Structure formats: C-alpha cells, structure tokens
JSON list of C-alpha atoms in Angstrom, two decimals:
[
{"chain": "A", "resi": 1, "resn": "UNK", "atom": "CA", "xyz": [11.66, 3.27, -8.07]},
{"chain": "A", "resi": 2, "resn": "UNK", "atom": "CA", "xyz": [8.37, 1.42, -8.56]},
{"chain": "A", "resi": 3, "resn": "UNK", "atom": "CA", "xyz": [7.69, 0.07, -12.06]},
{"chain": "A", "resi": 4, "resn": "UNK", "atom": "CA", "xyz": [4.01, 0.40, -11.27]},
{"chain": "A", "resi": 5, "resn": "UNK", "atom": "CA", "xyz": [4.27, 4.16, -11.73]},
{"chain": "A", "resi": 6, "resn": "UNK", "atom": "CA", "xyz": [5.22, 3.68, -15.38]},
{"chain": "A", "resi": 7, "resn": "UNK", "atom": "CA", "xyz": [2.60, 1.01, -16.04]},
{"chain": "A", "resi": 8, "resn": "UNK", "atom": "CA", "xyz": [-0.48, 2.48, -14.38]},
{"chain": "A", "resi": 9, "resn": "UNK", "atom": "CA", "xyz": [-2.30, 5.63, -13.43]},
{"chain": "A", "resi": 10, "resn": "UNK", "atom": "CA", "xyz": [-2.63, 5.09, -9.68]},
{"chain": "A", "resi": 11, "resn": "UNK", "atom": "CA", "xyz": [-5.94, 5.94, -7.99]},
{"chain": "A", "resi": 12, "resn": "UNK", "atom": "CA", "xyz": [-6.68, 6.08, -4.28]},
{"chain": "A", "resi": 13, "resn": "UNK", "atom": "CA", "xyz": [-10.28, 5.18, -3.55]},
{"chain": "A", "resi": 14, "resn": "UNK", "atom": "CA", "xyz": [-10.60, 6.95, -0.22]},
{"chain": "A", "resi": 15, "resn": "UNK", "atom": "CA", "xyz": [-11.94, 10.14, 1.34]},
{"chain": "A", "resi": 16, "resn": "UNK", "atom": "CA", "xyz": [-9.41, 9.92, 4.17]},
{"chain": "A", "resi": 17, "resn": "UNK", "atom": "CA", "xyz": [-6.99, 12.86, 4.32]},
{"chain": "A", "resi": 18, "resn": "UNK", "atom": "CA", "xyz": [-4.61, 10.66, 6.33]},
{"chain": "A", "resi": 19, "resn": "UNK", "atom": "CA", "xyz": [-4.45, 8.01, 3.60]},
{"chain": "A", "resi": 20, "resn": "UNK", "atom": "CA", "xyz": [-3.73, 10.74, 1.05]},
{"chain": "A", "resi": 21, "resn": "UNK", "atom": "CA", "xyz": [-0.92, 12.09, 3.21]},
{"chain": "A", "resi": 22, "resn": "UNK", "atom": "CA", "xyz": [0.58, 8.62, 3.70]},
{"chain": "A", "resi": 23, "resn": "UNK", "atom": "CA", "xyz": [0.45, 7.73, 0.00]},
{"chain": "A", "resi": 24, "resn": "UNK", "atom": "CA", "xyz": [2.12, 11.08, -0.78]},
{"chain": "A", "resi": 25, "resn": "UNK", "atom": "CA", "xyz": [4.98, 10.03, 1.55]},
{"chain": "A", "resi": 26, "resn": "UNK", "atom": "CA", "xyz": [5.66, 7.14, -0.85]},
{"chain": "A", "resi": 27, "resn": "UNK", "atom": "CA", "xyz": [6.25, 9.61, -3.72]},
{"chain": "A", "resi": 28, "resn": "UNK", "atom": "CA", "xyz": [3.79, 7.78, -5.95]},
{"chain": "A", "resi": 29, "resn": "UNK", "atom": "CA", "xyz": [1.78, 10.09, -8.20]},
{"chain": "A", "resi": 30, "resn": "UNK", "atom": "CA", "xyz": [-1.91, 9.37, -7.67]},
{"chain": "A", "resi": 31, "resn": "UNK", "atom": "CA", "xyz": [-5.38, 10.83, -7.99]},
{"chain": "A", "resi": 32, "resn": "UNK", "atom": "CA", "xyz": [-8.13, 10.54, -5.40]},
{"chain": "A", "resi": 33, "resn": "UNK", "atom": "CA", "xyz": [-11.45, 9.11, -6.57]},
{"chain": "A", "resi": 34, "resn": "UNK", "atom": "CA", "xyz": [-14.60, 8.48, -4.58]},
{"chain": "A", "resi": 35, "resn": "UNK", "atom": "CA", "xyz": [-17.84, 6.69, -5.25]},
{"chain": "A", "resi": 36, "resn": "UNK", "atom": "CA", "xyz": [-20.81, 7.59, -3.09]},
{"chain": "A", "resi": 37, "resn": "UNK", "atom": "CA", "xyz": [-23.09, 4.98, -1.64]},
{"chain": "A", "resi": 38, "resn": "UNK", "atom": "CA", "xyz": [-20.78, 1.96, -1.44]},
{"chain": "A", "resi": 39, "resn": "UNK", "atom": "CA", "xyz": [-22.52, -0.57, 0.83]},
{"chain": "A", "resi": 40, "resn": "UNK", "atom": "CA", "xyz": [-20.06, -1.21, 3.65]},
{"chain": "A", "resi": 41, "resn": "UNK", "atom": "CA", "xyz": [-22.15, -3.80, 5.47]},
{"chain": "A", "resi": 42, "resn": "UNK", "atom": "CA", "xyz": [-20.68, -7.19, 6.31]},
{"chain": "A", "resi": 43, "resn": "UNK", "atom": "CA", "xyz": [-22.08, -10.50, 7.55]},
{"chain": "A", "resi": 44, "resn": "UNK", "atom": "CA", "xyz": [-22.85, -10.39, 11.29]},
{"chain": "A", "resi": 45, "resn": "UNK", "atom": "CA", "xyz": [-21.21, -13.79, 11.72]},
{"chain": "A", "resi": 46, "resn": "UNK", "atom": "CA", "xyz": [-17.90, -12.61, 10.22]},
{"chain": "A", "resi": 47, "resn": "UNK", "atom": "CA", "xyz": [-15.08, -12.52, 12.78]},
{"chain": "A", "resi": 48, "resn": "UNK", "atom": "CA", "xyz": [-14.11, -8.91, 13.56]},
{"chain": "A", "resi": 49, "resn": "UNK", "atom": "CA", "xyz": [-10.50, -9.43, 12.43]},
{"chain": "A", "resi": 50, "resn": "UNK", "atom": "CA", "xyz": [-11.69, -10.35, 8.90]},
{"chain": "A", "resi": 51, "resn": "UNK", "atom": "CA", "xyz": [-13.95, -7.32, 8.40]},
{"chain": "A", "resi": 52, "resn": "UNK", "atom": "CA", "xyz": [-11.32, -4.74, 7.26]},
{"chain": "A", "resi": 53, "resn": "UNK", "atom": "CA", "xyz": [-10.05, -7.00, 4.47]},
{"chain": "A", "resi": 54, "resn": "UNK", "atom": "CA", "xyz": [-13.60, -7.82, 3.41]},
{"chain": "A", "resi": 55, "resn": "UNK", "atom": "CA", "xyz": [-14.54, -4.13, 3.29]},
{"chain": "A", "resi": 56, "resn": "UNK", "atom": "CA", "xyz": [-11.44, -3.12, 1.31]},
{"chain": "A", "resi": 57, "resn": "UNK", "atom": "CA", "xyz": [-12.45, -5.75, -1.25]},
{"chain": "A", "resi": 58, "resn": "UNK", "atom": "CA", "xyz": [-16.04, -4.45, -1.44]},
{"chain": "A", "resi": 59, "resn": "UNK", "atom": "CA", "xyz": [-14.69, -0.95, -2.05]},
{"chain": "A", "resi": 60, "resn": "UNK", "atom": "CA", "xyz": [-12.36, -2.21, -4.80]},
{"chain": "A", "resi": 61, "resn": "UNK", "atom": "CA", "xyz": [-15.27, -4.03, -6.46]},
{"chain": "A", "resi": 62, "resn": "UNK", "atom": "CA", "xyz": [-17.23, -0.76, -6.59]},
{"chain": "A", "resi": 63, "resn": "UNK", "atom": "CA", "xyz": [-14.39, 0.98, -8.46]},
{"chain": "A", "resi": 64, "resn": "UNK", "atom": "CA", "xyz": [-13.38, -1.84, -10.82]},
{"chain": "A", "resi": 65, "resn": "UNK", "atom": "CA", "xyz": [-16.24, -1.33, -13.27]},
{"chain": "A", "resi": 66, "resn": "UNK", "atom": "CA", "xyz": [-15.16, 2.32, -13.70]},
{"chain": "A", "resi": 67, "resn": "UNK", "atom": "CA", "xyz": [-11.45, 1.62, -14.26]},
{"chain": "A", "resi": 68, "resn": "UNK", "atom": "CA", "xyz": [-9.66, 2.10, -17.55]},
{"chain": "A", "resi": 69, "resn": "UNK", "atom": "CA", "xyz": [-7.16, -0.57, -18.64]},
{"chain": "A", "resi": 70, "resn": "UNK", "atom": "CA", "xyz": [-4.20, 1.57, -17.54]},
{"chain": "A", "resi": 71, "resn": "UNK", "atom": "CA", "xyz": [-5.55, 2.37, -14.06]},
{"chain": "A", "resi": 72, "resn": "UNK", "atom": "CA", "xyz": [-4.81, 0.78, -10.70]},
{"chain": "A", "resi": 73, "resn": "UNK", "atom": "CA", "xyz": [-6.99, 1.35, -7.63]},
{"chain": "A", "resi": 74, "resn": "UNK", "atom": "CA", "xyz": [-5.93, 1.18, -3.98]},
{"chain": "A", "resi": 75, "resn": "UNK", "atom": "CA", "xyz": [-8.72, 0.82, -1.42]},
{"chain": "A", "resi": 76, "resn": "UNK", "atom": "CA", "xyz": [-8.48, 0.37, 2.34]},
{"chain": "A", "resi": 77, "resn": "UNK", "atom": "CA", "xyz": [-10.54, 0.04, 5.47]},
{"chain": "A", "resi": 78, "resn": "UNK", "atom": "CA", "xyz": [-9.27, 0.51, 9.02]},
{"chain": "A", "resi": 79, "resn": "UNK", "atom": "CA", "xyz": [-11.04, -0.69, 12.14]},
{"chain": "A", "resi": 80, "resn": "UNK", "atom": "CA", "xyz": [-10.29, -0.54, 15.84]},
{"chain": "A", "resi": 81, "resn": "UNK", "atom": "CA", "xyz": [-11.12, -3.79, 17.63]},
{"chain": "A", "resi": 82, "resn": "UNK", "atom": "CA", "xyz": [-11.34, -4.09, 21.41]},
{"chain": "A", "resi": 83, "resn": "UNK", "atom": "CA", "xyz": [-11.72, -7.73, 22.37]},
{"chain": "A", "resi": 84, "resn": "UNK", "atom": "CA", "xyz": [-14.20, -8.96, 19.75]},
{"chain": "A", "resi": 85, "resn": "UNK", "atom": "CA", "xyz": [-15.99, -5.61, 19.46]},
{"chain": "A", "resi": 86, "resn": "UNK", "atom": "CA", "xyz": [-15.52, -3.36, 16.43]},
{"chain": "A", "resi": 87, "resn": "UNK", "atom": "CA", "xyz": [-15.21, 0.33, 17.23]},
{"chain": "A", "resi": 88, "resn": "UNK", "atom": "CA", "xyz": [-15.99, 2.11, 13.98]},
{"chain": "A", "resi": 89, "resn": "UNK", "atom": "CA", "xyz": [-16.40, 5.84, 13.52]},
{"chain": "A", "resi": 90, "resn": "UNK", "atom": "CA", "xyz": [-18.50, 7.37, 16.30]},
{"chain": "A", "resi": 91, "resn": "UNK", "atom": "CA", "xyz": [-21.78, 8.98, 15.25]},
{"chain": "A", "resi": 92, "resn": "UNK", "atom": "CA", "xyz": [-21.87, 11.60, 18.03]},
{"chain": "A", "resi": 93, "resn": "UNK", "atom": "CA", "xyz": [-19.55, 13.22, 20.55]},
{"chain": "A", "resi": 94, "resn": "UNK", "atom": "CA", "xyz": [-21.13, 11.03, 23.25]},
{"chain": "A", "resi": 95, "resn": "UNK", "atom": "CA", "xyz": [-20.26, 7.92, 21.20]},
{"chain": "A", "resi": 96, "resn": "UNK", "atom": "CA", "xyz": [-16.67, 9.16, 20.93]},
{"chain": "A", "resi": 97, "resn": "UNK", "atom": "CA", "xyz": [-16.46, 9.68, 24.70]},
{"chain": "A", "resi": 98, "resn": "UNK", "atom": "CA", "xyz": [-17.78, 6.15, 25.35]},
{"chain": "A", "resi": 99, "resn": "UNK", "atom": "CA", "xyz": [-15.31, 4.63, 22.87]},
{"chain": "A", "resi": 100, "resn": "UNK", "atom": "CA", "xyz": [-12.37, 6.44, 24.42]},
{"chain": "A", "resi": 101, "resn": "UNK", "atom": "CA", "xyz": [-13.48, 5.39, 27.91]},
{"chain": "A", "resi": 102, "resn": "UNK", "atom": "CA", "xyz": [-13.49, 1.76, 26.75]},
{"chain": "A", "resi": 103, "resn": "UNK", "atom": "CA", "xyz": [-10.00, 2.13, 25.20]},
{"chain": "A", "resi": 104, "resn": "UNK", "atom": "CA", "xyz": [-8.58, 3.82, 28.32]},
{"chain": "A", "resi": 105, "resn": "UNK", "atom": "CA", "xyz": [-6.20, 1.49, 30.16]},
{"chain": "A", "resi": 106, "resn": "UNK", "atom": "CA", "xyz": [-6.61, -1.28, 27.58]},
{"chain": "A", "resi": 107, "resn": "UNK", "atom": "CA", "xyz": [-4.83, -2.78, 24.58]},
{"chain": "A", "resi": 108, "resn": "UNK", "atom": "CA", "xyz": [-6.72, -2.88, 21.30]},
{"chain": "A", "resi": 109, "resn": "UNK", "atom": "CA", "xyz": [-6.01, -3.94, 17.73]},
{"chain": "A", "resi": 110, "resn": "UNK", "atom": "CA", "xyz": [-6.02, -1.68, 14.71]},
{"chain": "A", "resi": 111, "resn": "UNK", "atom": "CA", "xyz": [-6.47, -3.66, 11.52]},
{"chain": "A", "resi": 112, "resn": "UNK", "atom": "CA", "xyz": [-6.29, -2.20, 8.03]},
{"chain": "A", "resi": 113, "resn": "UNK", "atom": "CA", "xyz": [-7.36, -4.22, 5.02]},
{"chain": "A", "resi": 114, "resn": "UNK", "atom": "CA", "xyz": [-5.91, -3.07, 1.69]},
{"chain": "A", "resi": 115, "resn": "UNK", "atom": "CA", "xyz": [-6.82, -4.10, -1.84]},
{"chain": "A", "resi": 116, "resn": "UNK", "atom": "CA", "xyz": [-4.79, -3.26, -4.96]},
{"chain": "A", "resi": 117, "resn": "UNK", "atom": "CA", "xyz": [-6.60, -3.97, -8.21]},
{"chain": "A", "resi": 118, "resn": "UNK", "atom": "CA", "xyz": [-6.56, -3.45, -11.95]},
{"chain": "A", "resi": 119, "resn": "UNK", "atom": "CA", "xyz": [-8.95, -4.95, -14.48]},
{"chain": "A", "resi": 120, "resn": "UNK", "atom": "CA", "xyz": [-6.61, -7.96, -14.85]},
{"chain": "A", "resi": 121, "resn": "UNK", "atom": "CA", "xyz": [-5.06, -8.41, -11.43]},
{"chain": "A", "resi": 122, "resn": "UNK", "atom": "CA", "xyz": [-5.91, -8.10, -7.76]},
{"chain": "A", "resi": 123, "resn": "UNK", "atom": "CA", "xyz": [-4.21, -8.63, -4.41]},
{"chain": "A", "resi": 124, "resn": "UNK", "atom": "CA", "xyz": [-5.33, -7.97, -0.85]},
{"chain": "A", "resi": 125, "resn": "UNK", "atom": "CA", "xyz": [-3.60, -7.99, 2.51]},
{"chain": "A", "resi": 126, "resn": "UNK", "atom": "CA", "xyz": [-4.19, -6.83, 6.05]},
{"chain": "A", "resi": 127, "resn": "UNK", "atom": "CA", "xyz": [-1.97, -5.35, 8.72]},
{"chain": "A", "resi": 128, "resn": "UNK", "atom": "CA", "xyz": [-2.52, -5.56, 12.48]},
{"chain": "A", "resi": 129, "resn": "UNK", "atom": "CA", "xyz": [-1.07, -3.22, 15.11]},
{"chain": "A", "resi": 130, "resn": "UNK", "atom": "CA", "xyz": [-1.59, -3.59, 18.86]},
{"chain": "A", "resi": 131, "resn": "UNK", "atom": "CA", "xyz": [-2.01, -0.30, 20.71]},
{"chain": "A", "resi": 132, "resn": "UNK", "atom": "CA", "xyz": [-1.83, 0.04, 24.51]},
{"chain": "A", "resi": 133, "resn": "UNK", "atom": "CA", "xyz": [-3.61, 3.08, 25.95]},
{"chain": "A", "resi": 134, "resn": "UNK", "atom": "CA", "xyz": [-2.74, 4.42, 29.37]},
{"chain": "A", "resi": 135, "resn": "UNK", "atom": "CA", "xyz": [-5.57, 5.39, 31.69]},
{"chain": "A", "resi": 136, "resn": "UNK", "atom": "CA", "xyz": [-7.30, 8.61, 30.61]},
{"chain": "A", "resi": 137, "resn": "UNK", "atom": "CA", "xyz": [-9.29, 10.85, 32.93]},
{"chain": "A", "resi": 138, "resn": "UNK", "atom": "CA", "xyz": [-12.74, 11.98, 31.90]},
{"chain": "A", "resi": 139, "resn": "UNK", "atom": "CA", "xyz": [-11.38, 15.55, 31.59]},
{"chain": "A", "resi": 140, "resn": "UNK", "atom": "CA", "xyz": [-8.69, 14.36, 29.17]},
{"chain": "A", "resi": 141, "resn": "UNK", "atom": "CA", "xyz": [-11.24, 12.46, 27.07]},
{"chain": "A", "resi": 142, "resn": "UNK", "atom": "CA", "xyz": [-13.58, 15.47, 26.97]},
{"chain": "A", "resi": 143, "resn": "UNK", "atom": "CA", "xyz": [-10.68, 17.78, 26.07]},
{"chain": "A", "resi": 144, "resn": "UNK", "atom": "CA", "xyz": [-9.81, 15.58, 23.10]},
{"chain": "A", "resi": 145, "resn": "UNK", "atom": "CA", "xyz": [-13.39, 15.19, 21.90]},
{"chain": "A", "resi": 146, "resn": "UNK", "atom": "CA", "xyz": [-14.03, 18.95, 22.23]},
{"chain": "A", "resi": 147, "resn": "UNK", "atom": "CA", "xyz": [-10.81, 20.10, 20.53]},
{"chain": "A", "resi": 148, "resn": "UNK", "atom": "CA", "xyz": [-10.15, 17.54, 17.81]},
{"chain": "A", "resi": 149, "resn": "UNK", "atom": "CA", "xyz": [-12.20, 15.64, 15.22]},
{"chain": "A", "resi": 150, "resn": "UNK", "atom": "CA", "xyz": [-12.88, 12.13, 16.53]},
{"chain": "A", "resi": 151, "resn": "UNK", "atom": "CA", "xyz": [-16.05, 11.57, 14.48]},
{"chain": "A", "resi": 152, "resn": "UNK", "atom": "CA", "xyz": [-14.16, 10.76, 11.28]},
{"chain": "A", "resi": 153, "resn": "UNK", "atom": "CA", "xyz": [-11.82, 8.23, 12.88]},
{"chain": "A", "resi": 154, "resn": "UNK", "atom": "CA", "xyz": [-12.25, 4.56, 13.72]},
{"chain": "A", "resi": 155, "resn": "UNK", "atom": "CA", "xyz": [-12.14, 4.15, 17.49]},
{"chain": "A", "resi": 156, "resn": "UNK", "atom": "CA", "xyz": [-12.67, 7.92, 17.88]},
{"chain": "A", "resi": 157, "resn": "UNK", "atom": "CA", "xyz": [-8.98, 8.84, 17.87]},
{"chain": "A", "resi": 158, "resn": "UNK", "atom": "CA", "xyz": [-6.08, 9.74, 15.64]},
{"chain": "A", "resi": 159, "resn": "UNK", "atom": "CA", "xyz": [-2.71, 8.49, 16.88]},
{"chain": "A", "resi": 160, "resn": "UNK", "atom": "CA", "xyz": [-1.00, 11.44, 15.16]},
{"chain": "A", "resi": 161, "resn": "UNK", "atom": "CA", "xyz": [-2.99, 13.91, 17.30]},
{"chain": "A", "resi": 162, "resn": "UNK", "atom": "CA", "xyz": [-2.69, 15.07, 20.92]},
{"chain": "A", "resi": 163, "resn": "UNK", "atom": "CA", "xyz": [-4.26, 11.90, 22.29]},
{"chain": "A", "resi": 164, "resn": "UNK", "atom": "CA", "xyz": [-1.63, 9.74, 20.61]},
{"chain": "A", "resi": 165, "resn": "UNK", "atom": "CA", "xyz": [1.08, 11.58, 22.49]},
{"chain": "A", "resi": 166, "resn": "UNK", "atom": "CA", "xyz": [-0.57, 11.50, 25.90]},
{"chain": "A", "resi": 167, "resn": "UNK", "atom": "CA", "xyz": [-2.45, 8.18, 25.83]},
{"chain": "A", "resi": 168, "resn": "UNK", "atom": "CA", "xyz": [-0.47, 5.68, 23.75]},
{"chain": "A", "resi": 169, "resn": "UNK", "atom": "CA", "xyz": [1.92, 3.81, 26.04]},
{"chain": "A", "resi": 170, "resn": "UNK", "atom": "CA", "xyz": [3.06, 1.24, 23.53]},
{"chain": "A", "resi": 171, "resn": "UNK", "atom": "CA", "xyz": [2.46, 0.05, 19.99]},
{"chain": "A", "resi": 172, "resn": "UNK", "atom": "CA", "xyz": [3.42, -3.28, 18.47]},
{"chain": "A", "resi": 173, "resn": "UNK", "atom": "CA", "xyz": [3.27, -3.07, 14.68]},
{"chain": "A", "resi": 174, "resn": "UNK", "atom": "CA", "xyz": [3.08, -0.31, 12.10]},
{"chain": "A", "resi": 175, "resn": "UNK", "atom": "CA", "xyz": [2.43, 3.22, 13.35]},
{"chain": "A", "resi": 176, "resn": "UNK", "atom": "CA", "xyz": [1.22, 4.19, 9.87]},
{"chain": "A", "resi": 177, "resn": "UNK", "atom": "CA", "xyz": [-1.27, 1.33, 9.95]},
{"chain": "A", "resi": 178, "resn": "UNK", "atom": "CA", "xyz": [-2.89, 3.00, 12.96]},
{"chain": "A", "resi": 179, "resn": "UNK", "atom": "CA", "xyz": [-3.12, 6.20, 10.89]},
{"chain": "A", "resi": 180, "resn": "UNK", "atom": "CA", "xyz": [-4.96, 4.25, 8.19]},
{"chain": "A", "resi": 181, "resn": "UNK", "atom": "CA", "xyz": [-2.49, 2.84, 5.66]},
{"chain": "A", "resi": 182, "resn": "UNK", "atom": "CA", "xyz": [0.38, 0.39, 6.33]},
{"chain": "A", "resi": 183, "resn": "UNK", "atom": "CA", "xyz": [2.71, 2.00, 3.81]},
{"chain": "A", "resi": 184, "resn": "UNK", "atom": "CA", "xyz": [5.70, -0.32, 4.35]},
{"chain": "A", "resi": 185, "resn": "UNK", "atom": "CA", "xyz": [3.59, -3.36, 3.48]},
{"chain": "A", "resi": 186, "resn": "UNK", "atom": "CA", "xyz": [1.81, -1.48, 0.67]},
{"chain": "A", "resi": 187, "resn": "UNK", "atom": "CA", "xyz": [5.17, -0.55, -0.86]},
{"chain": "A", "resi": 188, "resn": "UNK", "atom": "CA", "xyz": [6.32, -4.18, -0.76]},
{"chain": "A", "resi": 189, "resn": "UNK", "atom": "CA", "xyz": [3.08, -5.36, -2.38]},
{"chain": "A", "resi": 190, "resn": "UNK", "atom": "CA", "xyz": [3.26, -2.72, -5.12]},
{"chain": "A", "resi": 191, "resn": "UNK", "atom": "CA", "xyz": [6.84, -3.77, -5.96]},
{"chain": "A", "resi": 192, "resn": "UNK", "atom": "CA", "xyz": [5.69, -7.28, -6.84]},
{"chain": "A", "resi": 193, "resn": "UNK", "atom": "CA", "xyz": [2.24, -6.45, -8.24]}
]
C-alpha cells in the first residue's frame, strides 16, 4: 500500500466529519488534530479560484510548528464559487436560503485546496469540480435548510445529502472533491510524497 503509512504518523488538520470519512475510505491510519483561531483571511485582490489553495497552505503553516519529525499533516479548504463570487459557509438559515437560490438553475465550481506537509517537505494541489444544479422551488430550498445542516457547508449544501439527489443534474470532476476531499488526487500525491 502506501509507504507513507510506515514513514509517518498521519494527521488530518480538519474539523470536517466528511473529510474524516473520506480519509477513512483510503484505509490510511490517521489522527484528527485541530488548532483554534487560525486566521483564514485572504487578500481581497486574490482571484477566487486561488483562495482554497492559499487557505490550505495557511492551515498547514499553523500546524507545522507543532509537528514532530515523524508526523505528516494534511490540510484542506473547500469553497463553492458561482461566477467570481465565493460562497463560503452561511452564517444563518436566511444566508443558506439565499445561497441555494443563487445556485438553483446554475453551474458552479467547487474547488478544494489540499496541502500535505512534514517538517522537511511540502506539496499542495487543488481540484476543481463543476456542478450543475437544476431549478429548485422555494419550498424545496426551505425543506433542505429546515431538515439538514447547511450552516457547516460551503455553498450551504452537502452533495451526499437529499439536495444532492434532487438538485444535482450533472457533475464534471471528482464527486469526493465536492464532499470536501479529492481522495483520488490525494492518494496519487501521497504515493509520490
């Protein structure tokens, strides 16, 4: 399997239950670590498509000073981008409704930036998936917001939930990237790390 498992204690620097689930699918033993208060701001002039990779790097930087020599950290950041507008995690149910209304009937990008780092080595990559939503009624949007947990998800939706089944007409790219971790690409990168 992966030589990396023998060389390093793998750490996932993420609070996301979806990223944990996806990394578990790869059968890589890992521990979850979190650092509170990581500044996730980015330059206002930065193009939206570059932000996820930038943020995954900032997160990795925060963990590096705490790593032991035999530890490897994986950090990631996923954003939904509609046109040039970043749709992060909604702050309120009303924000979630507005985000889902804007996604309804449109194609958006989901970009995940991933950084793999040890004290001696570092690599970063990003993955882009295009997602086409069908038109959603206001009742459907309200049903989703009232019955699921859109506030902890970029773009206010989880593709693996009810809305993914009823709204997603087409995806071009990695399904798992939309969930928050492009595991096929991560696996390839870990093999050569």
